[in-house]
């Protein structure tokens, strides 16, 4: 289900600009997922990375709070909350993204990390629970502490380098 597809085509299907730098977060909009922390990191990044846009896929009780925070810190035009997406549509989002971010305070074996890597998209994730077991090499992603500065630095690093999408995919290709 989660394989590398053409990034331009994935963006076309989603109506995402070809020229944008796309950051993606997928998960329930609840405190433990850390979307508020991601917004804090994004606020600093958007000034440094031209054309950066954050897409948040998911639904939950924190949605209104997160949307309000994005408006209050003047990010409404650079952050899109796209709601819950069918599982078969998620591959378009992962393939359209330049980087995926997971800022959970705790997480088992995160399917979202596996899905992103399956699509050849690098991951920046908090160094908790199962994430270090998946992101075992810097060739597929970056582990960070759970605070806006560390996440921002990890994302800036990820957005500043070229990634080998085939190598990223290969890291999880034998798993189902």
PDB file of C-alpha atoms in Angstrom:
ATOM      1  CA  UNK A   1       0.000   0.000   0.000  1.00  0.00           C
ATOM      2  CA  UNK A   2       2.798   2.421   0.900  1.00  0.00           C
ATOM      3  CA  UNK A   3       5.308   2.650  -1.930  1.00  0.00           C
ATOM      4  CA  UNK A   4       7.249   5.362  -3.681  1.00  0.00           C
ATOM      5  CA  UNK A   5       5.244   7.281  -6.245  1.00  0.00           C
ATOM      6  CA  UNK A   6       6.098  10.348  -8.275  1.00  0.00           C
ATOM      7  CA  UNK A   7       6.104  13.374  -5.941  1.00  0.00           C
ATOM      8  CA  UNK A   8       4.823  15.788  -8.611  1.00  0.00           C
ATOM      9  CA  UNK A   9       1.942  13.459  -9.470  1.00  0.00           C
ATOM     10  CA  UNK A  10       1.038  12.968  -5.789  1.00  0.00           C
ATOM     11  CA  UNK A  11       0.991  16.741  -5.310  1.00  0.00           C
ATOM     12  CA  UNK A  12      -1.150  17.205  -8.414  1.00  0.00           C
ATOM     13  CA  UNK A  13      -3.698  14.687  -7.069  1.00  0.00           C
ATOM     14  CA  UNK A  14      -3.871  16.591  -3.778  1.00  0.00           C
ATOM     15  CA  UNK A  15      -3.811  20.114  -5.200  1.00  0.00           C
ATOM     16  CA  UNK A  16      -0.466  20.861  -3.517  1.00  0.00           C
ATOM     17  CA  UNK A  17       1.943  23.269  -5.175  1.00  0.00           C
ATOM     18  CA  UNK A  18       4.828  21.645  -7.031  1.00  0.00           C
ATOM     19  CA  UNK A  19       7.165  24.356  -5.758  1.00  0.00           C
ATOM     20  CA  UNK A  20       6.285  24.096  -2.060  1.00  0.00           C
ATOM     21  CA  UNK A  21       8.462  22.553   0.614  1.00  0.00           C
ATOM     22  CA  UNK A  22       5.958  20.189   2.199  1.00  0.00           C
ATOM     23  CA  UNK A  23       6.016  19.118   5.814  1.00  0.00           C
ATOM     24  CA  UNK A  24       3.478  16.484   6.886  1.00  0.00           C
ATOM     25  CA  UNK A  25       2.084  15.294  10.193  1.00  0.00           C
ATOM     26  CA  UNK A  26      -0.451  12.471  10.438  1.00  0.00           C
ATOM     27  CA  UNK A  27      -2.268  11.448  13.579  1.00  0.00           C
ATOM     28  CA  UNK A  28      -5.133  12.025  15.949  1.00  0.00           C
ATOM     29  CA  UNK A  29      -5.373  15.615  17.079  1.00  0.00           C
ATOM     30  CA  UNK A  30      -4.812  14.861  20.755  1.00  0.00           C
ATOM     31  CA  UNK A  31      -2.184  16.212  23.161  1.00  0.00           C
ATOM     32  CA  UNK A  32       0.091  13.149  23.202  1.00  0.00           C
ATOM     33  CA  UNK A  33       0.688  13.459  19.439  1.00  0.00           C
ATOM     34  CA  UNK A  34       2.362  16.861  19.911  1.00  0.00           C
ATOM     35  CA  UNK A  35       0.858  18.845  17.063  1.00  0.00           C
ATOM     36  CA  UNK A  36       1.130  21.949  19.248  1.00  0.00           C
ATOM     37  CA  UNK A  37       4.870  21.302  19.569  1.00  0.00           C
ATOM     38  CA  UNK A  38       5.118  20.912  15.789  1.00  0.00           C
ATOM     39  CA  UNK A  39       3.370  24.279  15.341  1.00  0.00           C
ATOM     40  CA  UNK A  40       5.925  25.851  17.686  1.00  0.00           C
ATOM     41  CA  UNK A  41       8.766  24.417  15.615  1.00  0.00           C
ATOM     42  CA  UNK A  42       7.058  25.344  12.348  1.00  0.00           C
ATOM     43  CA  UNK A  43       6.679  28.976  13.457  1.00  0.00           C
ATOM     44  CA  UNK A  44      10.478  29.306  13.480  1.00  0.00           C
ATOM     45  CA  UNK A  45      11.027  27.266  10.325  1.00  0.00           C
ATOM     46  CA  UNK A  46       8.604  29.122   8.085  1.00  0.00           C
ATOM     47  CA  UNK A  47      10.866  32.185   8.259  1.00  0.00           C
ATOM     48  CA  UNK A  48      13.921  30.155   7.231  1.00  0.00           C
ATOM     49  CA  UNK A  49      12.542  27.863   4.512  1.00  0.00           C
ATOM     50  CA  UNK A  50      10.997  29.523   1.476  1.00  0.00           C
ATOM     51  CA  UNK A  51       7.644  28.069   0.415  1.00  0.00           C
ATOM     52  CA  UNK A  52       7.263  25.846   3.494  1.00  0.00           C
ATOM     53  CA  UNK A  53       3.773  24.498   4.127  1.00  0.00           C
ATOM     54  CA  UNK A  54       2.565  22.164   6.874  1.00  0.00           C
ATOM     55  CA  UNK A  55      -0.242  19.715   6.189  1.00  0.00           C
ATOM     56  CA  UNK A  56      -1.853  18.105   9.224  1.00  0.00           C
ATOM     57  CA  UNK A  57      -3.846  14.954   8.469  1.00  0.00           C
ATOM     58  CA  UNK A  58      -6.117  13.773  11.230  1.00  0.00           C
ATOM     59  CA  UNK A  59      -9.078  14.634  13.369  1.00  0.00           C
ATOM     60  CA  UNK A  60      -9.663  14.962  17.067  1.00  0.00           C
ATOM     61  CA  UNK A  61     -10.728  17.096  20.002  1.00  0.00           C
ATOM     62  CA  UNK A  62      -7.703  19.433  19.706  1.00  0.00           C
ATOM     63  CA  UNK A  63      -8.452  20.533  16.145  1.00  0.00           C
ATOM     64  CA  UNK A  64     -10.118  23.829  17.067  1.00  0.00           C
ATOM     65  CA  UNK A  65      -7.367  24.668  19.558  1.00  0.00           C
ATOM     66  CA  UNK A  66      -4.654  23.920  16.984  1.00  0.00           C
ATOM     67  CA  UNK A  67      -6.377  25.923  14.245  1.00  0.00           C
ATOM     68  CA  UNK A  68      -6.758  28.851  16.638  1.00  0.00           C
ATOM     69  CA  UNK A  69      -3.085  28.623  17.638  1.00  0.00           C
ATOM     70  CA  UNK A  70      -2.054  28.632  13.959  1.00  0.00           C
ATOM     71  CA  UNK A  71      -4.092  31.817  13.418  1.00  0.00           C
ATOM     72  CA  UNK A  72      -2.769  33.490  16.591  1.00  0.00           C
ATOM     73  CA  UNK A  73       0.857  32.946  15.562  1.00  0.00           C
ATOM     74  CA  UNK A  74       0.146  34.093  11.983  1.00  0.00           C
ATOM     75  CA  UNK A  75       0.525  30.691  10.350  1.00  0.00           C
ATOM     76  CA  UNK A  76      -2.989  30.233   8.975  1.00  0.00           C
ATOM     77  CA  UNK A  77      -1.813  30.657   5.363  1.00  0.00           C
ATOM     78  CA  UNK A  78       1.059  28.175   5.826  1.00  0.00           C
ATOM     79  CA  UNK A  79      -0.759  25.407   7.723  1.00  0.00           C
ATOM     80  CA  UNK A  80      -3.584  23.262   6.365  1.00  0.00           C
ATOM     81  CA  UNK A  81      -5.676  20.975   8.551  1.00  0.00           C
ATOM     82  CA  UNK A  82      -7.038  18.487   6.031  1.00  0.00           C
ATOM     83  CA  UNK A  83      -8.976  16.262   8.432  1.00  0.00           C
ATOM     84  CA  UNK A  84      -9.193  12.506   8.473  1.00  0.00           C
ATOM     85  CA  UNK A  85      -8.189  10.832   5.204  1.00  0.00           C
ATOM     86  CA  UNK A  86      -8.983   7.323   3.999  1.00  0.00           C
ATOM     87  CA  UNK A  87      -6.073   4.928   4.419  1.00  0.00           C
ATOM     88  CA  UNK A  88      -5.682   4.487   0.651  1.00  0.00           C
ATOM     89  CA  UNK A  89      -5.282   8.293   0.285  1.00  0.00           C
ATOM     90  CA  UNK A  90      -2.504   8.556   2.872  1.00  0.00           C
ATOM     91  CA  UNK A  91       0.111   7.348   0.397  1.00  0.00           C
ATOM     92  CA  UNK A  92      -0.550  10.470  -1.683  1.00  0.00           C
ATOM     93  CA  UNK A  93       0.205  12.661   1.347  1.00  0.00           C
ATOM     94  CA  UNK A  94       3.397  10.783   2.241  1.00  0.00           C
ATOM     95  CA  UNK A  95       4.597  10.866  -1.369  1.00  0.00           C
ATOM     96  CA  UNK A  96       3.806  14.573  -1.696  1.00  0.00           C
ATOM     97  CA  UNK A  97       5.799  15.440   1.440  1.00  0.00           C
ATOM     98  CA  UNK A  98       9.449  16.440   1.654  1.00  0.00           C
ATOM     99  CA  UNK A  99       9.520  15.386   5.313  1.00  0.00           C
ATOM    100  CA  UNK A 100       7.186  13.740   7.811  1.00  0.00           C
ATOM    101  CA  UNK A 101       7.152  14.739  11.489  1.00  0.00           C
ATOM    102  CA  UNK A 102       5.901  12.812  14.525  1.00  0.00           C
ATOM    103  CA  UNK A 103       6.188  14.616  17.865  1.00  0.00           C
ATOM    104  CA  UNK A 104       4.510  12.120  20.177  1.00  0.00           C
ATOM    105  CA  UNK A 105       5.238  11.997  23.882  1.00  0.00           C
ATOM    106  CA  UNK A 106       4.875   8.225  23.741  1.00  0.00           C
ATOM    107  CA  UNK A 107       4.333   5.873  20.849  1.00  0.00           C
ATOM    108  CA  UNK A 108       4.641   2.153  20.310  1.00  0.00           C
ATOM    109  CA  UNK A 109       5.692   0.857  16.903  1.00  0.00           C
ATOM    110  CA  UNK A 110       4.304   3.836  14.957  1.00  0.00           C
ATOM    111  CA  UNK A 111       2.555   2.822  11.754  1.00  0.00           C
ATOM    112  CA  UNK A 112       2.848   6.405  10.493  1.00  0.00           C
ATOM    113  CA  UNK A 113       6.643   6.181  10.577  1.00  0.00           C
ATOM    114  CA  UNK A 114       6.533   2.912   8.643  1.00  0.00           C
ATOM    115  CA  UNK A 115       4.073   4.357   6.120  1.00  0.00           C
ATOM    116  CA  UNK A 116       6.215   7.432   5.525  1.00  0.00           C
ATOM    117  CA  UNK A 117       9.386   5.377   5.093  1.00  0.00           C
ATOM    118  CA  UNK A 118       7.521   2.989   2.784  1.00  0.00           C
ATOM    119  CA  UNK A 119       6.820   5.975   0.528  1.00  0.00           C
ATOM    120  CA  UNK A 120      10.470   7.037   0.635  1.00  0.00           C
ATOM    121  CA  UNK A 121       9.794  10.105   2.770  1.00  0.00           C
ATOM    122  CA  UNK A 122      12.264  10.871   5.581  1.00  0.00           C
ATOM    123  CA  UNK A 123      11.014  11.164   9.147  1.00  0.00           C
ATOM    124  CA  UNK A 124      11.784  13.506  12.008  1.00  0.00           C
ATOM    125  CA  UNK A 125      10.436  11.897  15.184  1.00  0.00           C
ATOM    126  CA  UNK A 126      10.727  12.301  18.899  1.00  0.00           C
ATOM    127  CA  UNK A 127      13.173   9.909  20.494  1.00  0.00           C
ATOM    128  CA  UNK A 128      10.543   7.923  22.399  1.00  0.00           C
ATOM    129  CA  UNK A 129       9.511   4.312  22.732  1.00  0.00           C
ATOM    130  CA  UNK A 130       9.361   2.580  19.320  1.00  0.00           C
ATOM    131  CA  UNK A 131      10.750   5.384  17.138  1.00  0.00           C
ATOM    132  CA  UNK A 132      14.446   4.549  17.825  1.00  0.00           C
ATOM    133  CA  UNK A 133      13.726   0.922  16.926  1.00  0.00           C
ATOM    134  CA  UNK A 134      12.525   2.002  13.479  1.00  0.00           C
ATOM    135  CA  UNK A 135      14.828   4.945  12.746  1.00  0.00           C
ATOM    136  CA  UNK A 136      18.058   3.004  13.235  1.00  0.00           C
ATOM    137  CA  UNK A 137      20.092   4.958  10.705  1.00  0.00           C
ATOM    138  CA  UNK A 138      20.394   8.657   9.814  1.00  0.00           C
ATOM    139  CA  UNK A 139      19.844   7.662   6.187  1.00  0.00           C
ATOM    140  CA  UNK A 140      16.080   7.371   6.836  1.00  0.00           C
ATOM    141  CA  UNK A 141      15.334   9.961   9.477  1.00  0.00           C
ATOM    142  CA  UNK A 142      16.286  12.037  12.463  1.00  0.00           C
ATOM    143  CA  UNK A 143      15.462  11.443  16.126  1.00  0.00           C
ATOM    144  CA  UNK A 144      14.970  14.543  18.287  1.00  0.00           C
ATOM    145  CA  UNK A 145      13.905  15.585  21.749  1.00  0.00           C
ATOM    146  CA  UNK A 146      10.287  16.678  22.197  1.00  0.00           C
ATOM    147  CA  UNK A 147      10.521  20.456  22.188  1.00  0.00           C
ATOM    148  CA  UNK A 148      10.031  23.071  19.451  1.00  0.00           C
ATOM    149  CA  UNK A 149      13.729  23.950  19.170  1.00  0.00           C
ATOM    150  CA  UNK A 150      14.950  20.365  18.759  1.00  0.00           C
ATOM    151  CA  UNK A 151      12.132  19.469  16.373  1.00  0.00           C
ATOM    152  CA  UNK A 152      12.768  22.640  14.370  1.00  0.00           C
ATOM    153  CA  UNK A 153      16.481  21.867  14.100  1.00  0.00           C
ATOM    154  CA  UNK A 154      15.723  18.301  12.995  1.00  0.00           C
ATOM    155  CA  UNK A 155      13.252  19.494  10.393  1.00  0.00           C
ATOM    156  CA  UNK A 156      15.615  22.175   9.098  1.00  0.00           C
ATOM    157  CA  UNK A 157      18.331  19.552   8.751  1.00  0.00           C
ATOM    158  CA  UNK A 158      15.955  17.188   6.958  1.00  0.00           C
ATOM    159  CA  UNK A 159      14.741  19.904   4.590  1.00  0.00           C
ATOM    160  CA  UNK A 160      18.308  20.998   3.828  1.00  0.00           C
ATOM    161  CA  UNK A 161      19.584  17.729   2.432  1.00  0.00           C
ATOM    162  CA  UNK A 162      18.948  15.371  -0.433  1.00  0.00           C
ATOM    163  CA  UNK A 163      17.484  12.024   0.595  1.00  0.00           C
ATOM    164  CA  UNK A 164      17.672   8.717  -1.258  1.00  0.00           C
ATOM    165  CA  UNK A 165      14.002   7.752  -1.416  1.00  0.00           C
ATOM    166  CA  UNK A 166      14.840   4.227  -2.603  1.00  0.00           C
ATOM    167  CA  UNK A 167      17.135   3.672   0.369  1.00  0.00           C
ATOM    168  CA  UNK A 168      14.472   4.991   2.744  1.00  0.00           C
ATOM    169  CA  UNK A 169      11.873   2.661   1.218  1.00  0.00           C
ATOM    170  CA  UNK A 170      14.329  -0.245   1.347  1.00  0.00           C
ATOM    171  CA  UNK A 171      14.735   0.239   5.095  1.00  0.00           C
ATOM    172  CA  UNK A 172      11.163  -1.017   5.649  1.00  0.00           C
ATOM    173  CA  UNK A 173      10.433  -2.912   2.407  1.00  0.00           C
ATOM    174  CA  UNK A 174      10.659  -6.359   4.020  1.00  0.00           C
ATOM    175  CA  UNK A 175       8.037  -5.500   6.634  1.00  0.00           C
ATOM    176  CA  UNK A 176       4.302  -5.819   6.142  1.00  0.00           C
TER     177      UNK A 176
END
